Short mmCIF file of N, CA and C in Angstrom, two decimals:
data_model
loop_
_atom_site.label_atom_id
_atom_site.label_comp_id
_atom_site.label_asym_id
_atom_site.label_seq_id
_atom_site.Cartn_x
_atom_site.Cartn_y
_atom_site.Cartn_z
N UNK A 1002 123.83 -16.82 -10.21
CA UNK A 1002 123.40 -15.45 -10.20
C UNK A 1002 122.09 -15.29 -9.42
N UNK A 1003 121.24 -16.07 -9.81
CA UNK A 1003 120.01 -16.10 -9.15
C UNK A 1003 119.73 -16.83 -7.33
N UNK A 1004 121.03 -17.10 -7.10
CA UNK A 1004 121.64 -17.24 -5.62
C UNK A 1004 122.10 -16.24 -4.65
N UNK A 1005 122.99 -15.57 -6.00
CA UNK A 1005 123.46 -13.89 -5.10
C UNK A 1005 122.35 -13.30 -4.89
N UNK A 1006 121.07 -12.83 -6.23
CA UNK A 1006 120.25 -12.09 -6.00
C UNK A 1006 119.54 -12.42 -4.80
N UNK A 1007 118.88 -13.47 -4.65
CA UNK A 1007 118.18 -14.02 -3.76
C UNK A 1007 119.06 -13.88 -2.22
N UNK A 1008 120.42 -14.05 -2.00
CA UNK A 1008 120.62 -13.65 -1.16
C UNK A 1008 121.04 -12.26 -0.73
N UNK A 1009 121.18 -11.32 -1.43
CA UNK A 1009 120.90 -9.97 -1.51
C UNK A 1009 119.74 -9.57 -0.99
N UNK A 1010 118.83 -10.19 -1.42
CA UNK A 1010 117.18 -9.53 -1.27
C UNK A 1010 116.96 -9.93 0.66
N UNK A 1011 117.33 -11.57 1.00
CA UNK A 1011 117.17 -11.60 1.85
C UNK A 1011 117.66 -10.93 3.43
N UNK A 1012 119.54 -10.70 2.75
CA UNK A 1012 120.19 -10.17 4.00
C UNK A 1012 119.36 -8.52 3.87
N UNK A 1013 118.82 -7.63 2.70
CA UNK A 1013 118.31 -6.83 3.11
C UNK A 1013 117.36 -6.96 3.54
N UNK A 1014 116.46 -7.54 3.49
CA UNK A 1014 114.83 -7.94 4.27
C UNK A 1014 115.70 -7.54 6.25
N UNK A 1015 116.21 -8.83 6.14
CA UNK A 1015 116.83 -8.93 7.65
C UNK A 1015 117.44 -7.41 8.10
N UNK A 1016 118.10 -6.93 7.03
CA UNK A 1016 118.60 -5.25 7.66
C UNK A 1016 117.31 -4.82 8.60
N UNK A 1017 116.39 -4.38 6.94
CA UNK A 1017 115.07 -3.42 7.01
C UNK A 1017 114.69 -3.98 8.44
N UNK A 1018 114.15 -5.08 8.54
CA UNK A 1018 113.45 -5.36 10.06
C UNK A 1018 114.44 -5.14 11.24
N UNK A 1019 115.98 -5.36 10.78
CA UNK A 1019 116.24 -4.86 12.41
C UNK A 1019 116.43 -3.55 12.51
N UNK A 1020 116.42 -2.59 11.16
CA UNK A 1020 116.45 -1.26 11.28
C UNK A 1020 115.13 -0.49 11.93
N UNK A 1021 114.08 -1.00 11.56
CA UNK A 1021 112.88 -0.64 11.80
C UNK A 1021 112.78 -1.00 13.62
N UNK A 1022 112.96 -2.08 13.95
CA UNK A 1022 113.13 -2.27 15.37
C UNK A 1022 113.51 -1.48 16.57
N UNK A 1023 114.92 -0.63 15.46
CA UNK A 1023 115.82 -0.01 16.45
C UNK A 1023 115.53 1.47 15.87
N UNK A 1024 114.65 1.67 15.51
CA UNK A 1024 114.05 3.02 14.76
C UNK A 1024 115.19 3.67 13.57
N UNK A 1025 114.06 3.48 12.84
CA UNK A 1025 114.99 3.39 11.36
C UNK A 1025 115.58 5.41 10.96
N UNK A 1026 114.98 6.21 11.84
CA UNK A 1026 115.38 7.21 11.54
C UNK A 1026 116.69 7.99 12.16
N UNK A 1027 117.10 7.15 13.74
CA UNK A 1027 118.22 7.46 14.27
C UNK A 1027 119.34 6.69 13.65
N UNK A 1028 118.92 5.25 12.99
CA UNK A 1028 120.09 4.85 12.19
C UNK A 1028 120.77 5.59 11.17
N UNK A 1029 119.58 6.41 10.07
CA UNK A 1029 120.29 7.36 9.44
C UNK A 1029 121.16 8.49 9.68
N UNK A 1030 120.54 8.84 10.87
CA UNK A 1030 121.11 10.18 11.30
C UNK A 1030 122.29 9.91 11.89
N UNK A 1031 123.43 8.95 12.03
CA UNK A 1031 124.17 8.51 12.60
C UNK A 1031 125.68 8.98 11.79
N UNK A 1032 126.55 10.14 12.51
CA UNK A 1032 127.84 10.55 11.69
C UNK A 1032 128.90 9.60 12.08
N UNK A 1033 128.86 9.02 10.31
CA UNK A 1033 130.28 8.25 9.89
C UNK A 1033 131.54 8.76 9.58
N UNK A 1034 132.35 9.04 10.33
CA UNK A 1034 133.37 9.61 9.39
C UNK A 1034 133.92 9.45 8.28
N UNK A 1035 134.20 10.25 7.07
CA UNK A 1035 134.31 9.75 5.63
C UNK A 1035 133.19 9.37 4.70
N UNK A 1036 131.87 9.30 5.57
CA UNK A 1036 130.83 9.06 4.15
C UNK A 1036 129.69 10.19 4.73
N UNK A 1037 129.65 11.45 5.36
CA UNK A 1037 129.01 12.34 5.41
C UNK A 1037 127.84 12.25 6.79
N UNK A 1038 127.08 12.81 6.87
CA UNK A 1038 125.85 12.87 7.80
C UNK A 1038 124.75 13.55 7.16
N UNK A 1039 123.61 12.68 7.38
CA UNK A 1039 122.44 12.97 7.17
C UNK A 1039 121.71 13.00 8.56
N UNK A 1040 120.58 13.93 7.81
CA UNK A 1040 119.82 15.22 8.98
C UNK A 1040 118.26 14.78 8.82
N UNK A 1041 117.37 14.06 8.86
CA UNK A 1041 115.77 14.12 8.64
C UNK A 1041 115.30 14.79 9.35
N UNK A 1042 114.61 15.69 9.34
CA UNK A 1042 113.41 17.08 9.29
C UNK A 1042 111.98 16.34 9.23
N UNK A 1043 111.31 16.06 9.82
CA UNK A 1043 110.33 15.21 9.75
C UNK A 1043 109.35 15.69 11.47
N UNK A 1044 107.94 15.47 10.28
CA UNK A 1044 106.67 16.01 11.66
C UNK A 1044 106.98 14.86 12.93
N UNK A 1045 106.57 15.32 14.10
CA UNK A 1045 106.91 14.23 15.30
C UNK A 1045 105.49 13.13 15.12
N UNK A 1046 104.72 13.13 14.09
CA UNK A 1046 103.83 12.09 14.18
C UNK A 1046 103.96 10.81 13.24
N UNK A 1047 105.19 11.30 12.56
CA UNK A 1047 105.92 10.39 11.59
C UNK A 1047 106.83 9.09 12.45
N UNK A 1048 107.09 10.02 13.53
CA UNK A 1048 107.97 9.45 14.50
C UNK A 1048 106.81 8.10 15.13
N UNK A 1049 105.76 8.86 15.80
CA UNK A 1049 104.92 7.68 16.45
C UNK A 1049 104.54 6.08 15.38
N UNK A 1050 104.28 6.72 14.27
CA UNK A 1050 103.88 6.09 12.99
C UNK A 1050 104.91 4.75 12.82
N UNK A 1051 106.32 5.01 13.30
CA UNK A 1051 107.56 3.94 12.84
C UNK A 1051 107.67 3.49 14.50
N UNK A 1052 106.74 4.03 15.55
CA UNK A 1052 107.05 3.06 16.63
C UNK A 1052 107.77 3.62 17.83
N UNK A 1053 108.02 4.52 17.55
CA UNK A 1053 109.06 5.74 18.61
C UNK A 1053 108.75 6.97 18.46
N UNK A 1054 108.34 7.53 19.64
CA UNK A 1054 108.05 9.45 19.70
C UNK A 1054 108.92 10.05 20.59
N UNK A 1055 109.48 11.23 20.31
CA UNK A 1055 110.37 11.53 21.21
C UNK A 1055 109.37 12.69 21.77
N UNK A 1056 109.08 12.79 23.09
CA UNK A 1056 108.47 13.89 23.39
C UNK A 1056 109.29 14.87 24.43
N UNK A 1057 109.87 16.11 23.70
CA UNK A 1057 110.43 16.84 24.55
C UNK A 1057 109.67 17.31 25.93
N UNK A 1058 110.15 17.47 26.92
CA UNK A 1058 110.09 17.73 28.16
C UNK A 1058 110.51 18.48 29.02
N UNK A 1059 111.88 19.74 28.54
CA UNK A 1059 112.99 19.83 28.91
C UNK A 1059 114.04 19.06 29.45
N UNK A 1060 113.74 17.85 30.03
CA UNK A 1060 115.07 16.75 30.15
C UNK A 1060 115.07 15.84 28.85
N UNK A 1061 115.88 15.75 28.38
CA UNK A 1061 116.39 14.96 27.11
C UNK A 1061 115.90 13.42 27.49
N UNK A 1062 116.08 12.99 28.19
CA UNK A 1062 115.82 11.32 29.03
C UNK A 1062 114.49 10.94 28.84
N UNK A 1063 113.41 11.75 28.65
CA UNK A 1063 111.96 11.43 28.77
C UNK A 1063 111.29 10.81 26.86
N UNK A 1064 111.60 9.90 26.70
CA UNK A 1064 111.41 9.28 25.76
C UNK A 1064 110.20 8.06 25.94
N UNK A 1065 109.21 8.31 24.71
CA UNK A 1065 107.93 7.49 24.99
C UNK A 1065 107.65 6.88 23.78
N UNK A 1066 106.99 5.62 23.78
CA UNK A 1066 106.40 5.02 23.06
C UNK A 1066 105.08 4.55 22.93
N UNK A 1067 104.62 5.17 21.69
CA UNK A 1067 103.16 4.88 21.91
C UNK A 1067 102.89 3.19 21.26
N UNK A 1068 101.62 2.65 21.69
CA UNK A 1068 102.04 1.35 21.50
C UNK A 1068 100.27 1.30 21.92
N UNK A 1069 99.86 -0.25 21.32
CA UNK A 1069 98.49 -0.34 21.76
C UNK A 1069 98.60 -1.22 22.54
N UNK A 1070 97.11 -0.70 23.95
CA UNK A 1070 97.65 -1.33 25.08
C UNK A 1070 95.79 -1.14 25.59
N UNK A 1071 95.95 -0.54 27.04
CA UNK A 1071 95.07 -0.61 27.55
C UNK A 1071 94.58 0.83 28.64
N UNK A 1072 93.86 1.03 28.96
CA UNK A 1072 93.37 2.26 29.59
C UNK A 1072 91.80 1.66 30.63
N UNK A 1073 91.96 2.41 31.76
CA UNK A 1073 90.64 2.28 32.40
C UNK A 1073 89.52 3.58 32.21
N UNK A 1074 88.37 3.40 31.74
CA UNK A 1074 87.56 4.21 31.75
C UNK A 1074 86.31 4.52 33.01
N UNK A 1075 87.02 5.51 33.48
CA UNK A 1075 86.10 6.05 34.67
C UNK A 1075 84.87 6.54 34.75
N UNK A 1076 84.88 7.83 33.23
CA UNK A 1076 83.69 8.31 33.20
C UNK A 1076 83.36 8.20 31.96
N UNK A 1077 82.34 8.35 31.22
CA UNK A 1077 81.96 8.94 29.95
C UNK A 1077 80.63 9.50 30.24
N UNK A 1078 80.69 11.01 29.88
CA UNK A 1078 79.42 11.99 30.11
C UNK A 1078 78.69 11.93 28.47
N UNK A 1079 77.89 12.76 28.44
CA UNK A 1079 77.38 13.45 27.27
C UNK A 1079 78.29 14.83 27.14
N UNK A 1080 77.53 15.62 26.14
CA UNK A 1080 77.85 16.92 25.66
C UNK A 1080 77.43 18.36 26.03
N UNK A 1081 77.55 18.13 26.93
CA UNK A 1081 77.34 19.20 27.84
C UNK A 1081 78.14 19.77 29.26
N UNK A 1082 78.26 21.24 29.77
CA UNK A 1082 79.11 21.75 30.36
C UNK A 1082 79.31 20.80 31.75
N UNK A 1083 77.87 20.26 32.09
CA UNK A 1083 78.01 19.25 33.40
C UNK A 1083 78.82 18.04 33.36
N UNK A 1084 78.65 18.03 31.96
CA UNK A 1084 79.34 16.45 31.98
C UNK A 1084 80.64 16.96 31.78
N UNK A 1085 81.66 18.35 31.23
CA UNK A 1085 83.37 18.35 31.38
C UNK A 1085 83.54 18.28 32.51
N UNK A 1086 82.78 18.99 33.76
CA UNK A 1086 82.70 19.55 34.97
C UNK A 1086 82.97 18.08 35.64
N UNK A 1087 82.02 16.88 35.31
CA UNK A 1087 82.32 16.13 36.17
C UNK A 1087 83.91 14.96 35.96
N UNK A 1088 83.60 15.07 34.41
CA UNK A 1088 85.18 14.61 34.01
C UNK A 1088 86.42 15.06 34.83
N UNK A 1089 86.09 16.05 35.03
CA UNK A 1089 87.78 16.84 34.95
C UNK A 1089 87.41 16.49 37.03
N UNK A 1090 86.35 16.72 37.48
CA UNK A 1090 86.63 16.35 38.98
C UNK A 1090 86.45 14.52 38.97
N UNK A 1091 86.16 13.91 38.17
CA UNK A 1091 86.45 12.64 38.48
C UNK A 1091 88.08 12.44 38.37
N UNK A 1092 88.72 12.66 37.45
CA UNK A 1092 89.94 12.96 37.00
C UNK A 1092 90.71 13.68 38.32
N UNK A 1093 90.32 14.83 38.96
CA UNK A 1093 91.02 14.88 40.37
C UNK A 1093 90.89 13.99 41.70
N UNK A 1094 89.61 13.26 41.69
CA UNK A 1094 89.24 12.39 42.34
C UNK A 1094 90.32 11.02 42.29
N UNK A 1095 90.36 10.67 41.14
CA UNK A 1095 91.43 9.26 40.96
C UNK A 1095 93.05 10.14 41.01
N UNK A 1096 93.71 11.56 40.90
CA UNK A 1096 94.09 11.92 41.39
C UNK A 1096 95.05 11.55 43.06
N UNK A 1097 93.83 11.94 43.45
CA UNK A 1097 94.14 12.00 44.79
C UNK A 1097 93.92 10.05 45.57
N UNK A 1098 92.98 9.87 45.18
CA UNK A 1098 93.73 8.22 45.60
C UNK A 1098 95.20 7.62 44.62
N UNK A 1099 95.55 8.17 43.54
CA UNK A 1099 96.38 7.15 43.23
C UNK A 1099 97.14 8.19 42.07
N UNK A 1100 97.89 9.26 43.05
CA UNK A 1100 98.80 9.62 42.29
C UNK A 1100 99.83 9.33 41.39
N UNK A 1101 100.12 8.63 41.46
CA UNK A 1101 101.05 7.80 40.71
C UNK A 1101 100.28 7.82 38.78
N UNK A 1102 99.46 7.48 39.23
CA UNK A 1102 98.50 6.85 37.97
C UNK A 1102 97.72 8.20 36.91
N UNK A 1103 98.26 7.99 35.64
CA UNK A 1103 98.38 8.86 34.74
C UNK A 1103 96.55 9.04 33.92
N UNK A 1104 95.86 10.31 34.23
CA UNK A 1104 94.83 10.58 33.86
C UNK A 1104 94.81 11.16 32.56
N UNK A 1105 93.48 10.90 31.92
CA UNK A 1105 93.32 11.78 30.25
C UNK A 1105 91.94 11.85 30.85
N UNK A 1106 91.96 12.88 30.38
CA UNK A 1106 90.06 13.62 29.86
C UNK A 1106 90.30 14.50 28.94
N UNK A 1107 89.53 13.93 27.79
CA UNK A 1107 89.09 14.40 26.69
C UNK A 1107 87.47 14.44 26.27
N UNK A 1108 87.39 15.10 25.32
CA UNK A 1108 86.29 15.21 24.59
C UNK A 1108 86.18 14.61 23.21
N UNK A 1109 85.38 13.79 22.90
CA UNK A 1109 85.17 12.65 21.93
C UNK A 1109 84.08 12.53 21.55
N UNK A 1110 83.76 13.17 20.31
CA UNK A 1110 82.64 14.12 20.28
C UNK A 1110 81.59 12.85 19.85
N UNK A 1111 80.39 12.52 20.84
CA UNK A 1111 79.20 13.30 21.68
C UNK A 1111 79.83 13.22 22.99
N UNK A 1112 81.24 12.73 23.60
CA UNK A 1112 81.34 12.68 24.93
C UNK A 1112 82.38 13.16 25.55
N UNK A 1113 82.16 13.48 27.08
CA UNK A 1113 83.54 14.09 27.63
C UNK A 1113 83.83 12.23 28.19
N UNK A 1114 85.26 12.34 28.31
CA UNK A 1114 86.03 10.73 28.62
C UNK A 1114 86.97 11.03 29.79
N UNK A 1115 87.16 10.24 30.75
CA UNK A 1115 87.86 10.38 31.42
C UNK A 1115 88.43 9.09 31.51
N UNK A 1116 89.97 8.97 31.23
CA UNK A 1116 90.38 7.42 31.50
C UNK A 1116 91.96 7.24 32.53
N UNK A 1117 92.25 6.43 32.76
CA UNK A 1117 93.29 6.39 33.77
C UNK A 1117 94.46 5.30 33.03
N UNK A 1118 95.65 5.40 33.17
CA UNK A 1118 97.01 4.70 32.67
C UNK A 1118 96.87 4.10 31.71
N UNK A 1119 98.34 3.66 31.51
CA UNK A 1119 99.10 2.91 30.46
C UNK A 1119 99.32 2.07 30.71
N UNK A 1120 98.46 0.61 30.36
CA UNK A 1120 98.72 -0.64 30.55
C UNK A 1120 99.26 -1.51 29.42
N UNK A 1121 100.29 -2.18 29.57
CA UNK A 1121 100.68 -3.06 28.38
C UNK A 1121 99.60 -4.47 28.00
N UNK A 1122 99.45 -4.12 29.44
CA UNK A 1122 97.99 -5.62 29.29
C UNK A 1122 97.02 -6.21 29.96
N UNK A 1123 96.08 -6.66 29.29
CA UNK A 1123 94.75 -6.45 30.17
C UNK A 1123 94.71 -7.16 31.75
N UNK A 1124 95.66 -7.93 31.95
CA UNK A 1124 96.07 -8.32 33.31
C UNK A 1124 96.45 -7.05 34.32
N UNK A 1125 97.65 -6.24 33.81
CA UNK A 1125 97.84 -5.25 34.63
C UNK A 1125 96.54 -3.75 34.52
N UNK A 1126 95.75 -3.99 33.38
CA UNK A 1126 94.95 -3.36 33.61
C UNK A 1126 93.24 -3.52 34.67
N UNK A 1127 93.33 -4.64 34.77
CA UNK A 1127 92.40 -5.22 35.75
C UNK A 1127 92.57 -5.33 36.89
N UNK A 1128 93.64 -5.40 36.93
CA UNK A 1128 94.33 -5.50 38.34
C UNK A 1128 94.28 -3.57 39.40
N UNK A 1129 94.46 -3.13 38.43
CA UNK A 1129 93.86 -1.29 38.45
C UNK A 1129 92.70 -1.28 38.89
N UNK A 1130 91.91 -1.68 37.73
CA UNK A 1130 90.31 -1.66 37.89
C UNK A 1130 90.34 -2.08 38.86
N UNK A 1131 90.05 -3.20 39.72
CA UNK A 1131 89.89 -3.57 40.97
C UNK A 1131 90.28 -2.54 42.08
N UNK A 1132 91.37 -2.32 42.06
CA UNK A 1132 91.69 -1.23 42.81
C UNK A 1132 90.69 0.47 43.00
N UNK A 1133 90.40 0.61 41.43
CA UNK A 1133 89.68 1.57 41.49
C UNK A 1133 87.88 1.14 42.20
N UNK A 1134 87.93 -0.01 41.96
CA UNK A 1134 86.65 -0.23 42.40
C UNK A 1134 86.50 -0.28 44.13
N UNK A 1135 87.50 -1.09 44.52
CA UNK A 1135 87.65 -0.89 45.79
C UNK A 1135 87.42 0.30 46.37
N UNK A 1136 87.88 1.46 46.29
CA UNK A 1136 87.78 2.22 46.92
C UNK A 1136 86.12 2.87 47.31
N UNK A 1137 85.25 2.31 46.01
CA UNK A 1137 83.81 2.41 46.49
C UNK A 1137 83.30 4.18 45.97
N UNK A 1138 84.30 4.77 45.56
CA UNK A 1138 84.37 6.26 44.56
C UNK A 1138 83.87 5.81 43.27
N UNK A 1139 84.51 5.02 42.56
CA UNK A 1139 84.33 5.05 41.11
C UNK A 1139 83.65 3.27 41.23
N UNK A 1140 82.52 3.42 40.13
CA UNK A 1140 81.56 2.31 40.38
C UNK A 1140 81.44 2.17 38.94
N UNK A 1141 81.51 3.15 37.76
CA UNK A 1141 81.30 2.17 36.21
C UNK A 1141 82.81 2.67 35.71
N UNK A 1142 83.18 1.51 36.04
CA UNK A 1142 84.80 1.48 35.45
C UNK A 1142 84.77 0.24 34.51
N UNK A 1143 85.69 0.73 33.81
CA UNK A 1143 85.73 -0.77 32.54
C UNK A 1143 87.14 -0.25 32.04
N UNK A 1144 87.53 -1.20 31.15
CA UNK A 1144 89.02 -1.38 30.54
C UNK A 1144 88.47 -1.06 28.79
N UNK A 1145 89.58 -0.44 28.43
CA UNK A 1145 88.72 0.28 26.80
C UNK A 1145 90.39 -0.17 26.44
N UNK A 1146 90.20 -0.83 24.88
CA UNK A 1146 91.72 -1.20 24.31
C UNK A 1146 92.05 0.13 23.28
N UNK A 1147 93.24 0.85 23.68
CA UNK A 1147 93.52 2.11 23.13
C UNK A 1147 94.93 2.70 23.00
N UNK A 1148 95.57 3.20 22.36
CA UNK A 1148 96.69 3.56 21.93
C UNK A 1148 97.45 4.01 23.61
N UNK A 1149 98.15 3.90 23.94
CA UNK A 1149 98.89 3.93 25.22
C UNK A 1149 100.57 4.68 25.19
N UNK A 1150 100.43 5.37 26.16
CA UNK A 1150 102.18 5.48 26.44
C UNK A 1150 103.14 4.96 26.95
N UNK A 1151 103.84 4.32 26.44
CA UNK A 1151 104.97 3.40 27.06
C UNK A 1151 106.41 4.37 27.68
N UNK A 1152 106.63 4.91 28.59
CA UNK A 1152 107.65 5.35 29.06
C UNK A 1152 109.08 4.39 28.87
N UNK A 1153 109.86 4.62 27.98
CA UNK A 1153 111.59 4.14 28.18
C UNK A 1153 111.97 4.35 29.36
#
């Protein structure tokens, strides 16, 4: 008896983790024929929380994962109107050399922030930095470890 239990407990352990892997909330929502369908109603930050966010877009395909990773930091001002002013044109500045490459500026209160992509790791994030440095525009750049978007 204490064999079944024990292997009960374990093949569910093994479920839970590969459910959780493969996001445990589309497994539920999955219609069986003959044993019903279930529907979860749930905030989209519940979603990030288990590892998967779906962020609508109007195309259905644009699916992201937030994940901790890496970011380059271009600017950080103080609290004041000069310092959004220069955020948001440093932010068009890396822009225009390197469209491709995904900008945030925010405010983080005492500072305005300006940071550049989604790196899975500090290799491909250095490898950026350099680039940004090269160009001889942006001169206090550094790598900050921070919640990131992973595009599917």
């Amino acid at each position: 008896m204490k064999k079944l239990g024990l292997l009960l407990v374990a093949s569910l352990g093994l479920a839970a983790s590969s459910v959780a892997q493969n996001n445990i909330v589309k497994s539920l929502e999955r219609n069986v024929p003959g044993q019903g369908k279930v529907t979860v109603h749930q905030d989209a930050g519940i979603m990030a929380l288990i590892g998967s966010e779906y962020i609508p877009t109007g195309t259905e395909d644009h699916r992201v994962i937030k994940s901790s990773g890496y970011r380059i930091q271009v600017y950080a001002g103080n609290n004041t109107r000069q310092a959004k002013n220069e955020a948001y044109s440093v932010a068009s500045r890396i822009k225009e050399y390197f469209p491709e490459l995904t900008v945030y500026t925010s405010f983080n209160p005492p500072r305005w922030l300006c940071r550049a992509g989604d790196f899975r790791s500090i290799e491909e994030a250095d490898a950026m930095m350099r680039q940004l440095r090269a160009t001889g525009v942006f001169k206090e750049v550094s790598i900050v470890k921070e919640q990131v978007n992973i595009a599917l």
